[in-house]
mmCIF file of C-alpha atoms in Angstrom:
data_model
loop_
_atom_site.group_PDB
_atom_site.id
_atom_site.type_symbol
_atom_site.label_atom_id
_atom_site.label_comp_id
_atom_site.label_asym_id
_atom_site.label_seq_id
_atom_site.Cartn_x
_atom_site.Cartn_y
_atom_site.Cartn_z
ATOM 1 C CA MET A 1 125.333 150.989 83.641
ATOM 2 C CA ASP A 2 126.175 147.622 82.070
ATOM 3 C CA ARG A 3 126.773 144.611 84.337
ATOM 4 C CA GLU A 4 130.474 144.273 83.384
ATOM 5 C CA THR A 5 131.230 147.893 84.234
ATOM 6 C CA ASP A 6 129.238 147.615 87.465
ATOM 7 C CA ASP A 7 131.219 144.527 88.512
ATOM 8 C CA VAL A 8 134.520 146.285 87.801
ATOM 9 C CA LEU A 9 133.601 149.368 89.843
ATOM 10 C CA ASP A 10 132.365 147.220 92.749
ATOM 11 C CA VAL A 11 135.914 146.005 93.443
ATOM 12 C CA VAL A 12 137.578 149.422 93.193
ATOM 13 C CA GLY A 13 136.920 150.301 96.857
ATOM 14 C CA PRO A 14 138.575 147.219 98.384
ATOM 15 C CA ARG A 15 141.498 147.580 95.960
ATOM 16 C CA LEU A 16 142.009 151.215 96.992
ATOM 17 C CA ARG A 17 141.886 150.353 100.710
ATOM 18 C CA ALA A 18 144.431 147.558 100.271
ATOM 19 C CA LEU A 19 146.707 149.813 98.226
ATOM 20 C CA ARG A 20 146.569 152.613 100.821
ATOM 21 C CA ARG A 21 147.381 150.246 103.669
ATOM 22 C CA GLU A 22 150.171 148.665 101.643
ATOM 23 C CA ARG A 23 151.727 152.129 101.226
ATOM 24 C CA GLY A 24 151.303 152.871 104.936
ATOM 25 C CA LEU A 25 149.074 155.904 104.342
ATOM 26 C CA THR A 26 146.178 157.209 106.398
ATOM 27 C CA LEU A 27 143.050 158.740 104.897
ATOM 28 C CA ALA A 28 144.328 162.110 106.113
ATOM 29 C CA ASP A 29 147.626 161.599 104.248
ATOM 30 C CA LEU A 30 145.758 160.661 101.082
ATOM 31 C CA ALA A 31 143.400 163.624 101.376
ATOM 32 C CA VAL A 32 146.362 166.024 101.487
ATOM 33 C CA SER A 33 148.094 164.495 98.447
ATOM 34 C CA THR A 34 144.978 164.104 96.268
ATOM 35 C CA GLY A 35 142.832 167.057 97.301
ATOM 36 C CA VAL A 36 139.908 164.670 97.893
ATOM 37 C CA SER A 37 138.227 164.891 101.298
ATOM 38 C CA GLU A 38 138.727 162.157 103.914
ATOM 39 C CA SER A 39 134.983 161.442 104.016
ATOM 40 C CA THR A 40 134.824 160.973 100.232
ATOM 41 C CA LEU A 41 137.874 158.681 100.284
ATOM 42 C CA SER A 42 136.344 156.648 103.131
ATOM 43 C CA ARG A 43 133.039 156.229 101.268
ATOM 44 C CA LEU A 44 134.926 155.326 98.098
ATOM 45 C CA GLU A 45 136.888 152.582 99.871
ATOM 46 C CA SER A 46 133.777 151.206 101.593
ATOM 47 C CA GLY A 47 131.791 151.110 98.351
ATOM 48 C CA GLN A 48 129.325 153.781 99.485
ATOM 49 C CA ARG A 49 130.668 156.181 96.838
ATOM 50 C CA ARG A 50 130.877 155.195 93.177
ATOM 51 C CA ALA A 51 134.296 155.628 91.554
ATOM 52 C CA THR A 52 134.449 158.429 88.978
ATOM 53 C CA LEU A 53 137.141 159.774 86.704
ATOM 54 C CA GLU A 54 137.569 162.857 88.908
ATOM 55 C CA LEU A 55 138.334 160.654 91.914
ATOM 56 C CA LEU A 56 140.457 158.017 90.195
ATOM 57 C CA LEU A 57 142.864 160.361 88.373
ATOM 58 C CA PRO A 58 144.371 162.020 91.494
ATOM 59 C CA LEU A 59 144.570 158.621 93.214
ATOM 60 C CA ALA A 60 146.431 157.110 90.250
ATOM 61 C CA ARG A 61 148.876 160.039 90.299
ATOM 62 C CA THR A 62 149.430 159.750 94.047
ATOM 63 C CA TYR A 63 150.054 156.003 93.920
ATOM 64 C CA ASN A 64 152.040 156.401 90.691
ATOM 65 C CA ILE A 65 150.305 153.489 89.007
ATOM 66 C CA PRO A 66 148.333 153.268 85.745
ATOM 67 C CA LEU A 67 144.665 154.208 86.003
ATOM 68 C CA ASP A 68 143.690 150.780 84.645
ATOM 69 C CA ASP A 69 145.324 149.108 87.655
ATOM 70 C CA LEU A 70 142.826 150.826 89.939
ATOM 71 C CA VAL A 71 139.915 149.221 88.080
ATOM 72 C CA GLY A 72 141.484 145.811 87.534
ATOM 73 C CA ALA A 73 142.335 146.010 83.837
ATOM 74 C CA PRO A 74 144.705 143.327 82.420
ATOM 75 C CA ARG A 75 148.435 143.847 82.919
ATOM 76 C CA THR A 76 150.699 145.114 80.168
ATOM 77 C CA GLY A 77 151.651 142.248 77.874
ATOM 78 C CA ASP A 78 148.119 141.042 77.228
ATOM 79 C CA PRO A 79 147.704 141.709 73.473
ATOM 80 C CA ARG A 80 143.952 141.974 73.763
ATOM 81 C CA ILE A 81 142.334 145.396 74.105
ATOM 82 C CA HIS A 82 140.300 145.776 77.307
ATOM 83 C CA LEU A 83 138.679 149.191 77.456
ATOM 84 C CA ARG A 84 136.918 149.878 80.763
ATOM 85 C CA PRO A 85 134.325 152.666 80.451
ATOM 86 C CA ILE A 86 133.797 155.174 83.233
ATOM 87 C CA ARG A 87 130.461 156.984 83.471
ATOM 88 C CA ARG A 88 130.308 160.535 84.793
ATOM 89 C CA ALA A 89 127.605 163.205 84.535
ATOM 90 C CA GLY A 90 125.680 161.144 81.978
ATOM 91 C CA MET A 91 128.709 160.758 79.693
ATOM 92 C CA ILE A 92 130.999 157.802 79.016
ATOM 93 C CA PHE A 93 134.806 158.020 79.220
ATOM 94 C CA VAL A 94 136.999 155.209 77.895
ATOM 95 C CA PRO A 95 140.638 155.494 79.122
ATOM 96 C CA LEU A 96 143.095 155.139 76.244
ATOM 97 C CA SER A 97 146.332 155.788 78.147
ATOM 98 C CA ARG A 98 147.963 153.908 81.019
ATOM 99 C CA ARG A 99 150.444 156.464 82.396
ATOM 100 C CA PRO A 100 149.490 157.790 85.853
ATOM 101 C CA GLY A 101 151.064 161.212 85.278
ATOM 102 C CA GLY A 102 151.257 163.666 82.419
ATOM 103 C CA VAL A 103 148.700 163.818 79.620
ATOM 104 C CA GLN A 104 145.759 161.396 79.861
ATOM 105 C CA ALA A 105 143.867 160.270 76.744
ATOM 106 C CA PHE A 106 140.196 159.306 76.641
ATOM 107 C CA LYS A 107 137.468 158.562 74.158
ATOM 108 C CA MET A 108 134.384 160.428 75.315
ATOM 109 C CA ILE A 109 130.832 159.601 74.269
ATOM 110 C CA ILE A 110 127.917 161.978 74.820
ATOM 111 C CA PRO A 111 124.720 159.879 74.522
ATOM 112 C CA THR A 112 121.589 160.918 72.663
ATOM 113 C CA GLN A 113 119.705 163.693 74.451
ATOM 114 C CA PRO A 114 115.914 163.674 73.864
ATOM 115 C CA GLU A 115 115.763 167.309 74.990
ATOM 116 C CA PRO A 116 118.427 170.039 74.862
ATOM 117 C CA LEU A 117 120.365 170.358 78.113
ATOM 118 C CA GLU A 118 120.966 173.659 79.852
ATOM 119 C CA PRO A 119 124.746 174.259 79.978
ATOM 120 C CA THR A 120 126.220 174.040 83.484
ATOM 121 C CA SER A 121 129.773 175.268 83.086
ATOM 122 C CA LYS A 122 132.514 174.024 85.416
ATOM 123 C CA THR A 123 136.163 174.848 86.054
ATOM 124 C CA HIS A 124 139.125 172.778 87.248
ATOM 125 C CA ASP A 125 142.897 172.777 86.974
ATOM 126 C CA GLY A 126 144.433 171.518 83.767
ATOM 127 C CA PHE A 127 144.472 171.892 80.023
ATOM 128 C CA GLU A 128 142.254 170.050 77.550
ATOM 129 C CA TRP A 129 142.510 169.235 73.859
ATOM 130 C CA LEU A 130 139.580 167.603 72.062
ATOM 131 C CA TYR A 131 138.831 166.323 68.576
ATOM 132 C CA VAL A 132 135.316 165.585 67.301
ATOM 133 C CA LEU A 133 135.066 162.125 65.720
ATOM 134 C CA ASN A 134 131.312 161.926 65.108
ATOM 135 C CA GLY A 135 128.272 164.078 65.767
ATOM 136 C CA ARG A 136 128.064 167.801 66.408
ATOM 137 C CA LEU A 137 129.576 169.080 69.641
ATOM 138 C CA ARG A 138 128.305 172.139 71.454
ATOM 139 C CA LEU A 139 131.156 173.777 73.327
ATOM 140 C CA VAL A 140 130.443 176.599 75.755
ATOM 141 C CA LEU A 141 133.726 178.241 76.703
ATOM 142 C CA GLY A 142 133.516 181.345 78.855
ATOM 143 C CA ASP A 143 131.108 183.650 77.036
ATOM 144 C CA ARG A 144 131.543 181.805 73.713
ATOM 145 C CA ASP A 145 128.974 179.267 72.510
ATOM 146 C CA MET A 146 130.041 177.318 69.425
ATOM 147 C CA THR A 147 129.285 174.156 67.446
ATOM 148 C CA LEU A 148 132.094 171.873 66.280
ATOM 149 C CA PRO A 149 131.354 169.312 63.514
ATOM 150 C CA PRO A 150 133.408 166.129 62.901
ATOM 151 C CA GLY A 151 137.064 166.929 62.193
ATOM 152 C CA GLU A 152 137.143 170.085 64.324
ATOM 153 C CA ALA A 153 139.414 170.421 67.362
ATOM 154 C CA ALA A 154 139.611 172.739 70.346
ATOM 155 C CA GLU A 155 142.226 173.408 73.022
ATOM 156 C CA PHE A 156 141.616 175.382 76.200
ATOM 157 C CA ASP A 157 142.639 176.034 79.789
ATOM 158 C CA THR A 158 140.084 174.253 81.983
ATOM 159 C CA SER A 159 140.233 177.022 84.587
ATOM 160 C CA LEU A 160 137.983 178.848 82.093
ATOM 161 C CA PRO A 161 134.291 177.933 82.643
ATOM 162 C CA HIS A 162 133.373 175.278 80.067
ATOM 163 C CA TRP A 163 130.644 172.790 79.136
ATOM 164 C CA LEU A 164 130.386 170.053 76.516
ATOM 165 C CA GLY A 165 127.156 168.704 75.069
ATOM 166 C CA SER A 166 125.373 167.646 71.902
ATOM 167 C CA ALA A 167 124.505 170.483 69.544
ATOM 168 C CA ASP A 168 121.517 168.678 68.015
ATOM 169 C CA GLY A 169 120.594 165.973 70.531
ATOM 170 C CA GLY A 170 122.480 163.237 68.680
ATOM 171 C CA VAL A 171 125.375 161.102 69.888
ATOM 172 C CA VAL A 172 128.780 162.831 69.935
ATOM 173 C CA GLU A 173 132.108 160.969 70.007
ATOM 174 C CA LEU A 174 135.341 162.765 70.924
ATOM 175 C CA LEU A 175 138.987 162.110 71.539
ATOM 176 C CA ILE A 176 140.215 164.050 74.581
ATOM 177 C CA LEU A 177 143.707 164.751 75.898
ATOM 178 C CA PHE A 178 143.777 166.139 79.415
ATOM 179 C CA GLY A 179 146.958 167.437 80.979
ATOM 180 C CA PRO A 180 147.967 169.025 84.286
ATOM 181 C CA HIS A 181 147.927 172.793 84.587
ATOM 182 C CA GLY A 182 150.398 174.313 82.147
ATOM 183 C CA MET A 183 150.827 171.134 80.082
ATOM 184 C CA ARG A 184 149.388 171.608 76.607
ATOM 185 C CA ALA A 185 149.023 169.280 73.643
ATOM 186 C CA HIS A 186 151.286 170.026 70.682
ATOM 187 C CA VAL A 187 149.367 169.398 67.482
ATOM 188 C CA GLY A 188 150.527 170.184 63.951
ATOM 189 C CA ALA A 189 148.264 172.798 62.408
ATOM 190 C CA ASP A 190 147.103 173.006 58.806
ATOM 191 C CA PRO A 191 147.299 176.701 57.812
ATOM 192 C CA HIS A 192 144.402 176.192 55.364
ATOM 193 C CA ARG A 193 141.979 175.057 58.105
ATOM 194 C CA SER A 194 139.523 177.411 59.764
ATOM 195 C CA SER A 195 140.805 179.230 62.849
ATOM 196 C CA ARG A 196 138.052 177.445 64.796
ATOM 197 C CA SER A 197 140.138 174.279 64.647
ATOM 198 C CA ALA A 198 142.476 175.637 67.346
ATOM 199 C CA ILE A 199 140.522 177.442 70.025
ATOM 200 C CA GLN A 200 142.806 178.720 72.751
ATOM 201 C CA ARG A 201 142.411 180.911 75.745
#
């Protein structure tokens, strides 16, 4: 992890504790509204647990503030672009949207893999739309195993077991839109494109 990102994440815990106390909430209250356990929230606030995208998103929704505010990004009005990467499961996520609710946008980078990884599919609530910018993406979706080259897109319900990785070990760059359960991206379709460009459950 680079020093700048490490410094940013180091101050997330104290900021979360101050925000919770400012709102007059207990850890138990927060656990109910976010679905994150009290022990995890306590470790996150004390700095014993590293902030991840999975933890920050429900907290941003509960506090109804932009995700960037939780990690100390500049306030709206600063014309400069300050993208704060979040690392999770060996991948890098760069938040591109500031709204706490609704669809969240990210640039996702899958680093070079010296050896092929064994897919470990996961499920969670929500709906995901992705677009491959560079590299070749391996997408395992349920019992389907497919490769998406640059320019291909996929859309799926994340309650279906899924896994994303590099198809050939090289770097993969994606744009991802993630929405709450039932909220799907609406993308204009080119009827001349392959049916693989819109993979739906």
